[in-house]
Amino acid sequence: MKITDWAVVFVLIVSPFLWLGSLHAENIREAGMLEMRYTTALRTAAQDAGSALNLNELQQYESGYGSQKWMRADKEQALSVLLQSLYIHFGVADDPLAQQALLVYIPAIVVMDYDGYSIYAAAEAAAADGSPEMTHRWSLKKPYVYADDYGNSISFTLDRYITAYDSGLDEWADGQQTELKPELTIPLLQDDEQFDQVRRTAIVRSIEEDLAKVIHRHNEFALKKGVHYTFTLPVIPQEEWNNTLDDVGVLVFLQGIPVGDRYYNNYALGGGRLVRSDAVLGGVNTGNGLKYYFRDTCPEADSSEYEVSEVFPGEREAAANGYFQAKCLKSGL
């Protein structure tokens, strides 16, 4: 055979492999892009839900009453925002059946409140005819509890505020750990650093144990819906847990969605941290008739020289409405 004949034979033999290789590479690229899309959707939804936790309508529910981290976490609103965000990103905002199908791939949603947590997941309940059925619902809020070998118990929060039972004194007490340690005989309260470590460990362990049970139960729910995938609790690094435990937040899992020849398996955390700032007031100077803006901590706020007429979310908005910067802001007060 001529060399050209051998070349033709070689091309005929190798071409299918090259084609399959390029096809596989293209599939990997598309799967990677799809995973990025899912991750973006998941993280965006978690952040939206975290922000929704602090949208309280009544002042008595706002944060800052006794603790900078206390707030009423609105889990129903957070859930609604999270799911709506996911529905939009997955293109099923107007398709109720597809929305129910998407829920099969969300084994658990956790809302971590100031003094406890709730999990939204599939659970068995009685149907209208009395027969058992699996449906999504919230668990009862579970406190962050800890007990030692001496019979003492502590209910933790996201900061150092606690409710404790001292078995030696046979009494209950609540308050800041630093204030209670000279009054109580509970060993854990005496070491500030150890207290914080144990507090974080106890909270994480409790959430992980309940999540493992919930996700294991979700496998039964998913199987009934025709999804043959084993849902498991992924490993969450301690650093991410530490960041989560600084404030109320949302933890959501998205698993089992086919992506190429593998399955998407990820989670996202969304914080409900509140950035507290002084209000920006707009007032008219009674002396010259000009409009000025200043924060409510400025001397102008309590001065009879100004008649406060408006409140703005920030200095930029005040300036856009024709207000000049007051002296206290110019001087950095």
PDB file of N, CA and C in Angstrom, residues 30-78:
ATOM      1  N   GLU A  30     -19.994  22.474  28.615  1.00  0.00           N
ATOM      2  CA  GLU A  30     -21.388  22.850  28.834  1.00  0.00           C
ATOM      3  C   GLU A  30     -21.826  22.516  30.259  1.00  0.00           C
ATOM      4  N   ALA A  31     -21.358  21.371  30.776  1.00  0.00           N
ATOM      5  CA  ALA A  31     -21.697  20.995  32.149  1.00  0.00           C
ATOM      6  C   ALA A  31     -21.103  21.984  33.139  1.00  0.00           C
ATOM      7  N   GLY A  32     -19.864  22.418  32.867  1.00  0.00           N
ATOM      8  CA  GLY A  32     -19.236  23.408  33.739  1.00  0.00           C
ATOM      9  C   GLY A  32     -19.987  24.722  33.745  1.00  0.00           C
ATOM     10  N   MET A  33     -20.433  25.158  32.568  1.00  0.00           N
ATOM     11  CA  MET A  33     -21.209  26.395  32.479  1.00  0.00           C
ATOM     12  C   MET A  33     -22.544  26.256  33.199  1.00  0.00           C
ATOM     13  N   LEU A  34     -23.146  25.077  33.089  1.00  0.00           N
ATOM     14  CA  LEU A  34     -24.423  24.835  33.754  1.00  0.00           C
ATOM     15  C   LEU A  34     -24.250  24.842  35.271  1.00  0.00           C
ATOM     16  N   GLU A  35     -23.162  24.243  35.746  1.00  0.00           N
ATOM     17  CA  GLU A  35     -22.882  24.253  37.180  1.00  0.00           C
ATOM     18  C   GLU A  35     -22.680  25.677  37.692  1.00  0.00           C
ATOM     19  N   MET A  36     -21.967  26.486  36.919  1.00  0.00           N
ATOM     20  CA  MET A  36     -21.770  27.882  37.303  1.00  0.00           C
ATOM     21  C   MET A  36     -23.103  28.620  37.370  1.00  0.00           C
ATOM     22  N   ARG A  37     -23.969  28.333  36.431  1.00  0.00           N
ATOM     23  CA  ARG A  37     -25.292  28.967  36.417  1.00  0.00           C
ATOM     24  C   ARG A  37     -26.085  28.563  37.657  1.00  0.00           C
ATOM     25  N   TYR A  38     -26.060  27.272  37.990  1.00  0.00           N
ATOM     26  CA  TYR A  38     -26.777  26.800  39.171  1.00  0.00           C
ATOM     27  C   TYR A  38     -26.205  27.413  40.450  1.00  0.00           C
ATOM     28  N   THR A  39     -24.877  27.479  40.523  1.00  0.00           N
ATOM     29  CA  THR A  39     -24.234  28.042  41.713  1.00  0.00           C
ATOM     30  C   THR A  39     -24.581  29.514  41.877  1.00  0.00           C
ATOM     31  N   THR A  40     -24.576  30.250  40.784  1.00  0.00           N
ATOM     32  CA  THR A  40     -24.952  31.665  40.839  1.00  0.00           C
ATOM     33  C   THR A  40     -26.391  31.826  41.304  1.00  0.00           C
ATOM     34  N   ALA A  41     -27.275  31.000  40.759  1.00  0.00           N
ATOM     35  CA  ALA A  41     -28.684  31.059  41.147  1.00  0.00           C
ATOM     36  C   ALA A  41     -28.861  30.723  42.621  1.00  0.00           C
ATOM     37  N   LEU A  42     -28.137  29.701  43.083  1.00  0.00           N
ATOM     38  CA  LEU A  42     -28.259  29.261  44.472  1.00  0.00           C
ATOM     39  C   LEU A  42     -27.748  30.325  45.438  1.00  0.00           C
ATOM     40  N   ARG A  43     -26.576  30.881  45.150  1.00  0.00           N
ATOM     41  CA  ARG A  43     -25.994  31.886  46.040  1.00  0.00           C
ATOM     42  C   ARG A  43     -26.815  33.173  46.050  1.00  0.00           C
ATOM     43  N   THR A  44     -27.314  33.549  44.887  1.00  0.00           N
ATOM     44  CA  THR A  44     -28.154  34.749  44.815  1.00  0.00           C
ATOM     45  C   THR A  44     -29.424  34.566  45.625  1.00  0.00           C
ATOM     46  N   ALA A  45     -30.044  33.400  45.491  1.00  0.00           N
ATOM     47  CA  ALA A  45     -31.273  33.119  46.232  1.00  0.00           C
ATOM     48  C   ALA A  45     -31.020  33.116  47.735  1.00  0.00           C
ATOM     49  N   ALA A  46     -29.889  32.532  48.155  1.00  0.00           N
ATOM     50  CA  ALA A  46     -29.560  32.491  49.584  1.00  0.00           C
ATOM     51  C   ALA A  46     -29.327  33.893  50.133  1.00  0.00           C
ATOM     52  N   GLN A  47     -28.629  34.733  49.370  1.00  0.00           N
ATOM     53  CA  GLN A  47     -28.394  36.105  49.810  1.00  0.00           C
ATOM     54  C   GLN A  47     -29.692  36.899  49.858  1.00  0.00           C
ATOM     55  N   ASP A  48     -30.551  36.700  48.873  1.00  0.00           N
ATOM     56  CA  ASP A  48     -31.849  37.377  48.879  1.00  0.00           C
ATOM     57  C   ASP A  48     -32.660  36.966  50.104  1.00  0.00           C
ATOM     58  N   ALA A  49     -32.629  35.668  50.407  1.00  0.00           N
ATOM     59  CA  ALA A  49     -33.373  35.172  51.567  1.00  0.00           C
ATOM     60  C   ALA A  49     -32.790  35.710  52.866  1.00  0.00           C
ATOM     61  N   GLY A  50     -31.453  35.757  52.941  1.00  0.00           N
ATOM     62  CA  GLY A  50     -30.816  36.299  54.136  1.00  0.00           C
ATOM     63  C   GLY A  50     -31.197  37.743  54.370  1.00  0.00           C
ATOM     64  N   SER A  51     -31.242  38.522  53.301  1.00  0.00           N
ATOM     65  CA  SER A  51     -31.640  39.926  53.424  1.00  0.00           C
ATOM     66  C   SER A  51     -33.094  40.049  53.848  1.00  0.00           C
ATOM     67  N   ALA A  52     -33.927  39.117  53.385  1.00  0.00           N
ATOM     68  CA  ALA A  52     -35.353  39.170  53.712  1.00  0.00           C
ATOM     69  C   ALA A  52     -35.630  38.840  55.172  1.00  0.00           C
ATOM     70  N   LEU A  53     -34.670  38.217  55.848  1.00  0.00           N
ATOM     71  CA  LEU A  53     -34.876  37.865  57.254  1.00  0.00           C
ATOM     72  C   LEU A  53     -35.117  39.082  58.131  1.00  0.00           C
ATOM     73  N   ASN A  54     -34.548  40.227  57.762  1.00  0.00           N
ATOM     74  CA  ASN A  54     -34.638  41.392  58.642  1.00  0.00           C
ATOM     75  C   ASN A  54     -35.629  42.438  58.165  1.00  0.00           C
ATOM     76  N   LEU A  55     -36.507  42.088  57.214  1.00  0.00           N
ATOM     77  CA  LEU A  55     -37.502  43.048  56.743  1.00  0.00           C
ATOM     78  C   LEU A  55     -38.718  43.013  57.655  1.00  0.00           C
ATOM     79  N   ASN A  56     -38.561  43.550  58.857  1.00  0.00           N
ATOM     80  CA  ASN A  56     -39.630  43.536  59.845  1.00  0.00           C
ATOM     81  C   ASN A  56     -40.504  44.776  59.724  1.00  0.00           C
ATOM     82  N   GLU A  57     -41.797  44.585  59.877  1.00  0.00           N
ATOM     83  CA  GLU A  57     -42.732  45.687  59.717  1.00  0.00           C
ATOM     84  C   GLU A  57     -42.945  46.463  61.012  1.00  0.00           C
ATOM     85  N   LEU A  58     -42.794  45.820  62.154  1.00  0.00           N
ATOM     86  CA  LEU A  58     -43.078  46.467  63.424  1.00  0.00           C
ATOM     87  C   LEU A  58     -41.793  46.778  64.159  1.00  0.00           C
ATOM     88  N   GLN A  59     -41.731  47.958  64.762  1.00  0.00           N
ATOM     89  CA  GLN A  59     -40.493  48.405  65.392  1.00  0.00           C
ATOM     90  C   GLN A  59     -40.060  47.489  66.526  1.00  0.00           C
ATOM     91  N   GLN A  60     -41.035  46.924  67.273  1.00  0.00           N
ATOM     92  CA  GLN A  60     -40.636  46.097  68.403  1.00  0.00           C
ATOM     93  C   GLN A  60     -39.949  44.813  67.975  1.00  0.00           C
ATOM     94  N   TYR A  61     -40.015  44.500  66.662  1.00  0.00           N
ATOM     95  CA  TYR A  61     -39.344  43.311  66.165  1.00  0.00           C
ATOM     96  C   TYR A  61     -37.991  43.621  65.550  1.00  0.00           C
ATOM     97  N   GLU A  62     -37.616  44.892  65.482  1.00  0.00           N
ATOM     98  CA  GLU A  62     -36.331  45.240  64.893  1.00  0.00           C
ATOM     99  C   GLU A  62     -35.195  44.845  65.818  1.00  0.00           C
ATOM    100  N   SER A  63     -33.988  44.711  65.258  1.00  0.00           N
ATOM    101  CA  SER A  63     -32.832  44.316  66.050  1.00  0.00           C
ATOM    102  C   SER A  63     -32.389  45.449  66.945  1.00  0.00           C
ATOM    103  N   GLY A  64     -31.617  45.092  67.949  1.00  0.00           N
ATOM    104  CA  GLY A  64     -31.055  46.109  68.823  1.00  0.00           C
ATOM    105  C   GLY A  64     -31.681  46.162  70.191  1.00  0.00           C
ATOM    106  N   TYR A  65     -32.685  45.337  70.491  1.00  0.00           N
ATOM    107  CA  TYR A  65     -33.312  45.340  71.795  1.00  0.00           C
ATOM    108  C   TYR A  65     -32.585  44.358  72.708  1.00  0.00           C
ATOM    109  N   GLY A  66     -31.563  44.833  73.391  1.00  0.00           N
ATOM    110  CA  GLY A  66     -30.802  43.992  74.305  1.00  0.00           C
ATOM    111  C   GLY A  66     -29.584  43.366  73.669  1.00  0.00           C
ATOM    112  N   SER A  67     -29.548  43.245  72.365  1.00  0.00           N
ATOM    113  CA  SER A  67     -28.399  42.662  71.680  1.00  0.00           C
ATOM    114  C   SER A  67     -28.344  43.186  70.256  1.00  0.00           C
ATOM    115  N   GLN A  68     -27.138  43.449  69.765  1.00  0.00           N
ATOM    116  CA  GLN A  68     -26.974  43.895  68.388  1.00  0.00           C
ATOM    117  C   GLN A  68     -27.316  42.790  67.398  1.00  0.00           C
ATOM    118  N   LYS A  69     -27.338  41.537  67.867  1.00  0.00           N
ATOM    119  CA  LYS A  69     -27.607  40.423  66.961  1.00  0.00           C
ATOM    120  C   LYS A  69     -29.031  39.906  67.073  1.00  0.00           C
ATOM    121  N   TRP A  70     -29.783  40.404  68.066  1.00  0.00           N
ATOM    122  CA  TRP A  70     -31.146  39.909  68.207  1.00  0.00           C
ATOM    123  C   TRP A  70     -32.041  40.537  67.170  1.00  0.00           C
ATOM    124  N   MET A  71     -32.880  39.732  66.581  1.00  0.00           N
ATOM    125  CA  MET A  71     -33.900  40.220  65.668  1.00  0.00           C
ATOM    126  C   MET A  71     -34.896  39.096  65.466  1.00  0.00           C
ATOM    127  N   ARG A  72     -36.097  39.441  65.081  1.00  0.00           N
ATOM    128  CA  ARG A  72     -37.060  38.401  64.742  1.00  0.00           C
ATOM    129  C   ARG A  72     -36.821  37.996  63.299  1.00  0.00           C
ATOM    130  N   ALA A  73     -36.303  36.799  63.108  1.00  0.00           N
ATOM    131  CA  ALA A  73     -36.031  36.313  61.756  1.00  0.00           C
ATOM    132  C   ALA A  73     -37.340  35.868  61.113  1.00  0.00           C
ATOM    133  N   ASP A  74     -37.728  36.523  60.065  1.00  0.00           N
ATOM    134  CA  ASP A  74     -38.975  36.212  59.370  1.00  0.00           C
ATOM    135  C   ASP A  74     -38.729  35.063  58.393  1.00  0.00           C
ATOM    136  N   LYS A  75     -38.848  33.847  58.886  1.00  0.00           N
ATOM    137  CA  LYS A  75     -38.511  32.686  58.063  1.00  0.00           C
ATOM    138  C   LYS A  75     -39.478  32.485  56.908  1.00  0.00           C
ATOM    139  N   GLU A  76     -40.743  32.833  57.093  1.00  0.00           N
ATOM    140  CA  GLU A  76     -41.711  32.672  56.008  1.00  0.00           C
ATOM    141  C   GLU A  76     -41.378  33.604  54.845  1.00  0.00           C
ATOM    142  N   GLN A  77     -41.024  34.825  55.174  1.00  0.00           N
ATOM    143  CA  GLN A  77     -40.660  35.772  54.126  1.00  0.00           C
ATOM    144  C   GLN A  77     -39.363  35.350  53.446  1.00  0.00           C
ATOM    145  N   ALA A  78     -38.400  34.879  54.249  1.00  0.00           N
ATOM    146  CA  ALA A  78     -37.132  34.417  53.684  1.00  0.00           C
ATOM    147  C   ALA A  78     -37.359  33.237  52.740  1.00  0.00           C
TER     148      ALA A  78
END
